mmCIF file of C-alpha atoms in Angstrom:
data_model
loop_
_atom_site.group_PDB
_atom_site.id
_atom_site.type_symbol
_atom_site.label_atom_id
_atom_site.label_comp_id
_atom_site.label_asym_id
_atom_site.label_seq_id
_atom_site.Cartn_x
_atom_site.Cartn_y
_atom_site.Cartn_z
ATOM 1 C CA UNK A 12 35.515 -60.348 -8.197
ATOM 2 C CA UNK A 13 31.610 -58.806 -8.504
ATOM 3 C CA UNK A 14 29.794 -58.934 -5.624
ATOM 4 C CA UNK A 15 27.059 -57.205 -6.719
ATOM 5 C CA UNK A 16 24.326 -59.405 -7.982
ATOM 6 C CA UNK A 17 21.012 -58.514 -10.232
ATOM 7 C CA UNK A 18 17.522 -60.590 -10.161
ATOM 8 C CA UNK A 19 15.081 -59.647 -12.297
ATOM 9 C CA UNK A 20 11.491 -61.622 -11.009
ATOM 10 C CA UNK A 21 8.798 -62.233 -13.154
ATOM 11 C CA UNK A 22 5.221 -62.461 -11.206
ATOM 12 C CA UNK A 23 2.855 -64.121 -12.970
ATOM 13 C CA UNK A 24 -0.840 -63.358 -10.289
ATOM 14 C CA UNK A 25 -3.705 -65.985 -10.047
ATOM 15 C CA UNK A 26 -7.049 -64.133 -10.088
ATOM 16 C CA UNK A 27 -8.438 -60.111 -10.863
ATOM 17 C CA UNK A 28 -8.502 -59.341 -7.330
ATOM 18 C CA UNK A 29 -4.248 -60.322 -6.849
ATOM 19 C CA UNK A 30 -3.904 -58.652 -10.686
ATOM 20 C CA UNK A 31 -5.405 -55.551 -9.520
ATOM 21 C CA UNK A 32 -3.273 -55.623 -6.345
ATOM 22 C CA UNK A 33 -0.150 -56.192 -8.543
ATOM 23 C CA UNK A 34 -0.829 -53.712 -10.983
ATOM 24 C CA UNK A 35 -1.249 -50.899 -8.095
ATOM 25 C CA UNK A 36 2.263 -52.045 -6.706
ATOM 26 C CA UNK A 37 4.018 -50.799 -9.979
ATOM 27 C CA UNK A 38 4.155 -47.211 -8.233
ATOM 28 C CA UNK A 39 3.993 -48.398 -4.736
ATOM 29 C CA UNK A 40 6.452 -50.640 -4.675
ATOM 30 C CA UNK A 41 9.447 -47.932 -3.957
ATOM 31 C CA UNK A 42 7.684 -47.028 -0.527
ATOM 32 C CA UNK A 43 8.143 -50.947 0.447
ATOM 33 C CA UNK A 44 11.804 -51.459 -1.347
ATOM 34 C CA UNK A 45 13.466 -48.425 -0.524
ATOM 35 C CA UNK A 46 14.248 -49.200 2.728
ATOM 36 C CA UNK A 47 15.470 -53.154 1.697
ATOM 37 C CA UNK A 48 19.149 -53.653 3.241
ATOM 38 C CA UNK A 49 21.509 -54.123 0.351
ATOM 39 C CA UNK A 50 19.171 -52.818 -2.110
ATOM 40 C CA UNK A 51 20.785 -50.613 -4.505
ATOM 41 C CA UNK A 52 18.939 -49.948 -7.468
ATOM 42 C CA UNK A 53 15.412 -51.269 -8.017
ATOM 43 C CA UNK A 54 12.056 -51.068 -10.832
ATOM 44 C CA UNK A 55 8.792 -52.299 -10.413
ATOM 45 C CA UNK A 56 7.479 -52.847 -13.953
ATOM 46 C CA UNK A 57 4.402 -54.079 -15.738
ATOM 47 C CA UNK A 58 4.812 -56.514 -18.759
ATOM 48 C CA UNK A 59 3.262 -56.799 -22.902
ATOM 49 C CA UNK A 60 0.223 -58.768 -23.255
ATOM 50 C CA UNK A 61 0.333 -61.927 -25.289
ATOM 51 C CA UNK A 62 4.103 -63.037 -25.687
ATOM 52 C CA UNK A 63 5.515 -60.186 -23.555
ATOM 53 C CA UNK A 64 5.600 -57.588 -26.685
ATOM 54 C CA UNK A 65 2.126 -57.204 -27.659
ATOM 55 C CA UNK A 66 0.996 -52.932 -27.845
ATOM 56 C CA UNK A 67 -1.789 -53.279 -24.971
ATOM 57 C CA UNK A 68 -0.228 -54.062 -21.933
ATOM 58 C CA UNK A 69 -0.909 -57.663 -19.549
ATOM 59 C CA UNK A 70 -2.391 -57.111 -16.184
ATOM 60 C CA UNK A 71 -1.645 -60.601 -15.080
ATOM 61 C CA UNK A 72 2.230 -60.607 -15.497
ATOM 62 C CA UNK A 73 4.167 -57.947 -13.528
ATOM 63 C CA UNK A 74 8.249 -57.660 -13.204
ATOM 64 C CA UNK A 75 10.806 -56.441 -10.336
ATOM 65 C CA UNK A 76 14.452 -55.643 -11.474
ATOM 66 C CA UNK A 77 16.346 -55.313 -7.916
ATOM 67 C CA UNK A 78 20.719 -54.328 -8.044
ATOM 68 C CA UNK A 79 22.066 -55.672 -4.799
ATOM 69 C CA UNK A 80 25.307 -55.682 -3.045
ATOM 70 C CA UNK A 81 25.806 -59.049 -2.896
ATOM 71 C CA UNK A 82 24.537 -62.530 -3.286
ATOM 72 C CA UNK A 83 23.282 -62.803 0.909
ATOM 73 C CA UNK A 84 21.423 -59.698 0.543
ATOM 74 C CA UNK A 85 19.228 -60.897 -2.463
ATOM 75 C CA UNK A 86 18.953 -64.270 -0.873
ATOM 76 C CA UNK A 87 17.832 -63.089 2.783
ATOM 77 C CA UNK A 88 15.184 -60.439 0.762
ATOM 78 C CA UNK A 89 13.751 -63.543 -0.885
ATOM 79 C CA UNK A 90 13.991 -65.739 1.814
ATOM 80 C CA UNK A 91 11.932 -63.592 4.495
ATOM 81 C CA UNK A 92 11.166 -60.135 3.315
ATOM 82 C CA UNK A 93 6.827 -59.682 4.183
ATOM 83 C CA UNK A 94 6.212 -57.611 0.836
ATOM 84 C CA UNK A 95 7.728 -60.144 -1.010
ATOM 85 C CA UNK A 96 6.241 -63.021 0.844
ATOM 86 C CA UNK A 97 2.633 -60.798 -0.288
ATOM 87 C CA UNK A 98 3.348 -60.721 -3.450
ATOM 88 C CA UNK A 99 4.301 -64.774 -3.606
ATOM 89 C CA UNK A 100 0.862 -65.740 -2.219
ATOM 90 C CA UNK A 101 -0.868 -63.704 -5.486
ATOM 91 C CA UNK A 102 0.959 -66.171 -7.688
ATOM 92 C CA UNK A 103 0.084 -68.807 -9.784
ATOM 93 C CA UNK A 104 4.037 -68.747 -10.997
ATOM 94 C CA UNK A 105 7.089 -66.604 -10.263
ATOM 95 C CA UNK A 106 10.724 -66.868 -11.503
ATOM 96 C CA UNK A 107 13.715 -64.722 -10.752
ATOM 97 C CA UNK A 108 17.000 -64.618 -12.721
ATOM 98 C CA UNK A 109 20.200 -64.274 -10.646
ATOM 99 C CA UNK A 110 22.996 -62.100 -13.234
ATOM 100 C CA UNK A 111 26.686 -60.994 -12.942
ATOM 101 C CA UNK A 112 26.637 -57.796 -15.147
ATOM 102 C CA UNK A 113 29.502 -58.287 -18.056
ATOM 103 C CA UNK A 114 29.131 -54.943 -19.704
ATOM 104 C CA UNK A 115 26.544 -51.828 -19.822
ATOM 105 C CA UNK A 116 25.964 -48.601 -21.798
ATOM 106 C CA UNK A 117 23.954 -45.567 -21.156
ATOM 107 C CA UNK A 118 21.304 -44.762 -17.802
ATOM 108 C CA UNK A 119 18.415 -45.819 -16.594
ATOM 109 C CA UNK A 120 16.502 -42.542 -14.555
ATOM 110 C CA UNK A 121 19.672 -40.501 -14.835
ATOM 111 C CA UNK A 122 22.486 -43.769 -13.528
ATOM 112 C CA UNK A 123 23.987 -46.468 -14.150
ATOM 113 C CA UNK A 124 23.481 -49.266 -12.026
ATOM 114 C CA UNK A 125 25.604 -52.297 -13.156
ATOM 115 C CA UNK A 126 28.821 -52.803 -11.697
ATOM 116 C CA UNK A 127 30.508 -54.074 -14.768
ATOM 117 C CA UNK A 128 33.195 -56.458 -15.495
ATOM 118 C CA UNK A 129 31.836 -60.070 -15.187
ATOM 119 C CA UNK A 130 33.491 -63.101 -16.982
ATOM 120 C CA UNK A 131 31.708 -65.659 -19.202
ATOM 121 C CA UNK A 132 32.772 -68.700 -20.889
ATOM 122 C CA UNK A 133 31.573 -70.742 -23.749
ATOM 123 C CA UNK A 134 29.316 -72.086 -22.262
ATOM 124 C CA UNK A 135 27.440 -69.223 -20.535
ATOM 125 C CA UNK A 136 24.308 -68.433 -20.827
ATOM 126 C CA UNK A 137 23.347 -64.839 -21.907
ATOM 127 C CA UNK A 138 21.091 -62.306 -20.573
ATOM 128 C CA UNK A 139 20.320 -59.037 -22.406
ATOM 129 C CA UNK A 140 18.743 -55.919 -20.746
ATOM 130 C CA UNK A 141 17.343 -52.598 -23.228
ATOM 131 C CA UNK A 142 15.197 -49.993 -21.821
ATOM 132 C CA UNK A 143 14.326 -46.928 -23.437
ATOM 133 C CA UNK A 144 12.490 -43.666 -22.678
ATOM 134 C CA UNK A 145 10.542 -42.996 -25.445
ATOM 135 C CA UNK A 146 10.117 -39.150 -26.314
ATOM 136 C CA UNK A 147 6.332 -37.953 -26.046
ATOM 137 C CA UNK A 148 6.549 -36.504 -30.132
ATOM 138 C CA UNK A 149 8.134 -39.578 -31.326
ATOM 139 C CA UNK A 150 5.349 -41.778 -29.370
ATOM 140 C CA UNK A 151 3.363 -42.858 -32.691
ATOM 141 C CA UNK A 152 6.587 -43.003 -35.249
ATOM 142 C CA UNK A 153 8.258 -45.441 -32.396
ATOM 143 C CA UNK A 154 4.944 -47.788 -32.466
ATOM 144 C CA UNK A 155 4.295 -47.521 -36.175
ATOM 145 C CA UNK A 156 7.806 -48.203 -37.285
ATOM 146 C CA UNK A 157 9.294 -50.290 -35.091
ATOM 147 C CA UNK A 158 7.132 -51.077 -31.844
ATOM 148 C CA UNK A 159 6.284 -54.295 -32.673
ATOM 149 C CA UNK A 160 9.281 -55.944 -34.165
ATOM 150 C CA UNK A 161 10.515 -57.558 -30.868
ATOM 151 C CA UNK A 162 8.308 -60.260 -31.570
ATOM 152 C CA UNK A 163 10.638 -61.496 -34.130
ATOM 153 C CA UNK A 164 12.901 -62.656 -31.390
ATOM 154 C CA UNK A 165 11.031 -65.607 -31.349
ATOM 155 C CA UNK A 166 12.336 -66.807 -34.789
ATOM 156 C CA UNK A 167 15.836 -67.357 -32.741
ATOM 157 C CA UNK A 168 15.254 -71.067 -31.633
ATOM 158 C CA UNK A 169 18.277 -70.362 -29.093
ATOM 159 C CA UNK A 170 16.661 -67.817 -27.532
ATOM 160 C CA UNK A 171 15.495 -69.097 -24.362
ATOM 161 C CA UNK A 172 13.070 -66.527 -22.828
ATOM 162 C CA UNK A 173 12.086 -63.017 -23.699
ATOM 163 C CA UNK A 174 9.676 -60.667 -22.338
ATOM 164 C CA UNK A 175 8.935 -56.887 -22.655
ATOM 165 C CA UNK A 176 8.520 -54.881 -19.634
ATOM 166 C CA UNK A 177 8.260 -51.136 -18.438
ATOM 167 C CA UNK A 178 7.423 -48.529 -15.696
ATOM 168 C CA UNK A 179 5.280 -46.707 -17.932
ATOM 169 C CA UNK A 180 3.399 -48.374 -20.838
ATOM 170 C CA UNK A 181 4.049 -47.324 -24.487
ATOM 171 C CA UNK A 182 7.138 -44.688 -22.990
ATOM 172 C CA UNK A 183 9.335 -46.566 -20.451
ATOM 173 C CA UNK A 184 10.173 -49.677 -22.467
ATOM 174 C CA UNK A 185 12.681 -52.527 -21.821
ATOM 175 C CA UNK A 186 13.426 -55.791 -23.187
ATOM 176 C CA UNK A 187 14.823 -58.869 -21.377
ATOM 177 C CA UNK A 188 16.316 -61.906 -23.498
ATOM 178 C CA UNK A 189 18.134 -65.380 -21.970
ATOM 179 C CA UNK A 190 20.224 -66.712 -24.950
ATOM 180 C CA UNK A 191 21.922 -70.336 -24.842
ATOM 181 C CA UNK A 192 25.217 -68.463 -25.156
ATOM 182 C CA UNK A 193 27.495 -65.249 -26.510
ATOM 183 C CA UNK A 194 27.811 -66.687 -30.346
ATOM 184 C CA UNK A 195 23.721 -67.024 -30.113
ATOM 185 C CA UNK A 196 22.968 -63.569 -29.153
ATOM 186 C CA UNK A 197 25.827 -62.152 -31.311
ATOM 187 C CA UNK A 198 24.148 -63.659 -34.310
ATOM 188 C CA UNK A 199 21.094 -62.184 -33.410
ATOM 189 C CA UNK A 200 22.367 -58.789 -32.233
ATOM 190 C CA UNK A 201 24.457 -58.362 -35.779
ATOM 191 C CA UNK A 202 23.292 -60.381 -38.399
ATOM 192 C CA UNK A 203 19.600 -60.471 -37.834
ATOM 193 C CA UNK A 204 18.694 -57.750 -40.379
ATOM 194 C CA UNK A 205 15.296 -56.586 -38.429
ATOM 195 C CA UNK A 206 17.178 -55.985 -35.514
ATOM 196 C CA UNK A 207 19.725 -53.933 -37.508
ATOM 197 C CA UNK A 208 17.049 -52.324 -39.135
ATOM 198 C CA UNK A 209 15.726 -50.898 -35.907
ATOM 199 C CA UNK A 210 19.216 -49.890 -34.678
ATOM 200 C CA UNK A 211 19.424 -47.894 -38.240
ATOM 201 C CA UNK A 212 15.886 -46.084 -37.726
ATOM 202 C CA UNK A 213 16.832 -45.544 -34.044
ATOM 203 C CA UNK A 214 20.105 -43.449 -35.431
ATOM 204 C CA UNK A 215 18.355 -41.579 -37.698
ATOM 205 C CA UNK A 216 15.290 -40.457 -35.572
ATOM 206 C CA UNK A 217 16.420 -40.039 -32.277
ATOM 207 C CA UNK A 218 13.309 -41.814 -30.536
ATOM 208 C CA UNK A 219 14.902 -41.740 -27.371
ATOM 209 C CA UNK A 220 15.324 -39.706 -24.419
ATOM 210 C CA UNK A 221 17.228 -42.249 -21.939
ATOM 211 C CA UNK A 222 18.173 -45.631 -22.978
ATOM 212 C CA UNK A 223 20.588 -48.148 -21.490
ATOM 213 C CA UNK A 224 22.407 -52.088 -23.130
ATOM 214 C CA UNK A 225 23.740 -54.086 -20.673
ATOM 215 C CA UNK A 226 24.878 -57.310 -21.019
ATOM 216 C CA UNK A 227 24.736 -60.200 -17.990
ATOM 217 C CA UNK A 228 26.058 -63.843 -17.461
ATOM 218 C CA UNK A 229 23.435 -65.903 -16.240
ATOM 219 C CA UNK A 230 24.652 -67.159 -12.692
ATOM 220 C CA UNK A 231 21.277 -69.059 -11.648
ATOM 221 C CA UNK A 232 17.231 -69.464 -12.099
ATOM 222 C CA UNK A 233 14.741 -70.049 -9.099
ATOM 223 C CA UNK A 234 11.066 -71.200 -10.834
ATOM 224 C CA UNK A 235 7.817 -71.882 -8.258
ATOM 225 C CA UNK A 236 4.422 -72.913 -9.770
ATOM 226 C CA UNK A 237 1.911 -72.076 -7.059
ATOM 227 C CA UNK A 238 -1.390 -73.901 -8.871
ATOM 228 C CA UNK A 239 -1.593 -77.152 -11.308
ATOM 229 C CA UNK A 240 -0.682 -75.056 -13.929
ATOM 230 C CA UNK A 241 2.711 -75.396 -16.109
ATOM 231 C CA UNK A 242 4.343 -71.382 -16.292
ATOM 232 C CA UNK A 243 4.244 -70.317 -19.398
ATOM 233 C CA UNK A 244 7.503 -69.129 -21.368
ATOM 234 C CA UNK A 245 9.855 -70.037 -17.955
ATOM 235 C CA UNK A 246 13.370 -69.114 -18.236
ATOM 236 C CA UNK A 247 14.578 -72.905 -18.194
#
C-alpha cells in the first residue's frame, strides 16, 4: 500500500499587495518548505493568465505541488504550519488536491518523485501531471507551434479542471488536468488529434530538455472561499 501522498494547492490572492507577496514566494518558498517534516519533494509555481494557459502569465493565481510521506504529514502541514497559515489569509480562494500516484515517466529537476503503483477503479477520478523544460533555442518554435493548444482541453466536457503552471514562465511549463475517469482522459490522451499532433511535433523537434507524465487517482479535494466570491474553475 502507498503511503506517500501528493497535494497540489491552488492559491487564488485577494488584492495587489497579497499578489505581490505571492508572486515573490515562487523563489522563496524553498527557504520556508525545506525544512517541513515529511516533506519530500516540493514546487512553488506561478500559473497562465485567463483560463490557466494564456502566454502572459496571472499574478493573482499561484500553485504549490508538495510529495509527502504520508497522509498525517500533509494533514498536520495544513492544519498548523505558520507559512501556510500566511499564505491562507492572502486568499480570496484556495483548493488542494490530495493524489495516490498510479504511474510516472521521466524527471522533474534531475528525479523522480512519485512513488508509483496506485490502484484505480471505474469509477476514479483522474489526475494528469506534464511539466516540461523548454530549451532556450526552441523558446519561440515551442510558443508558435504549439504553446497555446492546451486551451483546447476545454472542448472535453469531462474534463473537470485544468490549469497551467510553472517555476519559470514561458521555460518551466506543466499542466494539471482532473478527468471524471480513466476512459475520459484516454479518449483525450489518444484520440484527440490536437493532442496527438503536439506529441508528433514534440518527437520530431526535441523541444525539451526535462519533461516528466505522471498519472494520479484522485483520493480527495479540500475547497475554502475566503470572500463572497464563488472560485472560479474549482476542482469539484
Amino acid at each position: 500500500m502507498i503511503k506517500q501522498i501528493t497535494t497540489v494547492t491552488i492559491f487564488k490572492l485577494k488584492s495587489l499587495s497579497s499578489n505581490f507577496w505571492a508572486f515573490q514566494q515562487v523563489p522563496l518558498a524553498i527557504f520556508r518548505l525545506k525544512q517541513v517534516p515529511g516533506l519530500t519533494f516540493f514546487k512553488s509555481m506561478g500559473s497562465g493568465g485567463g483560463k490557466g494557459f494564456d502566454f502572459m502569465p496571472s499574478f493573482s493565481t499561484y500553485a504549490w505541488l508538495l510529495v509527502w510521506e504520508s497522509q498525517k504529514h500533509a494533514d498536520d502541514f495544513y492544519a498548523s504550519h505558520p507559512y501556510f497559515l500566511k499564505y491562507q489569509k492572502k486568499c480570496l480562494s484556495l483548493q488542494t488536491l490530495y493524489l495516490k500516484n498510479i504511474v510516472s515517466h521521466g524527471k522533474w529537476s534531475g528525479i523522480s518523485p512519485f512513488q508509483q503503483g496506485a490502484i484505480m477503479n471505474d469509477t476514479s477520478k483522474i489526475v494528469v501531471l506534464t511539466r516540461a523544460r523548454i530549451k532556450w533555442r526552441r523558446l519561440w518554435q515551442f510558443w508558435t507551434k504549439v504553446g497555446r493548444t492546451a486551451n483546447e482541453l476545454y472542448k472535453f466536457d469531462e474534463l473537470e479542471y485544468a490549469i497551467g503552471i510553472g517555476e519559470l514562465p514561458f521555460i518551466q511549463q506543466a499542466t494539471i488536468s482532473v478527468w471524471k475517469n480513466y476512459e475520459a482522459m484516454k479518449r483525450y490522451a489518444y484520440a484527440d488529434d490536437t493532442h496527438k499532433n503536439v506529441i508528433k511535433l514534440t518527437q520530431k523537434y526535441q523541444w525539451y530538455s526535462e519533461e516528466l507524465f505522471a498519472r494520479f487517482v484522485l483520493v480527495s479535494t479540500e475547497n475554502h472561499t475566503y470572500s463572497q466570491l464563488p472560485p472560479q474553475n474549482s476542482f469539484i
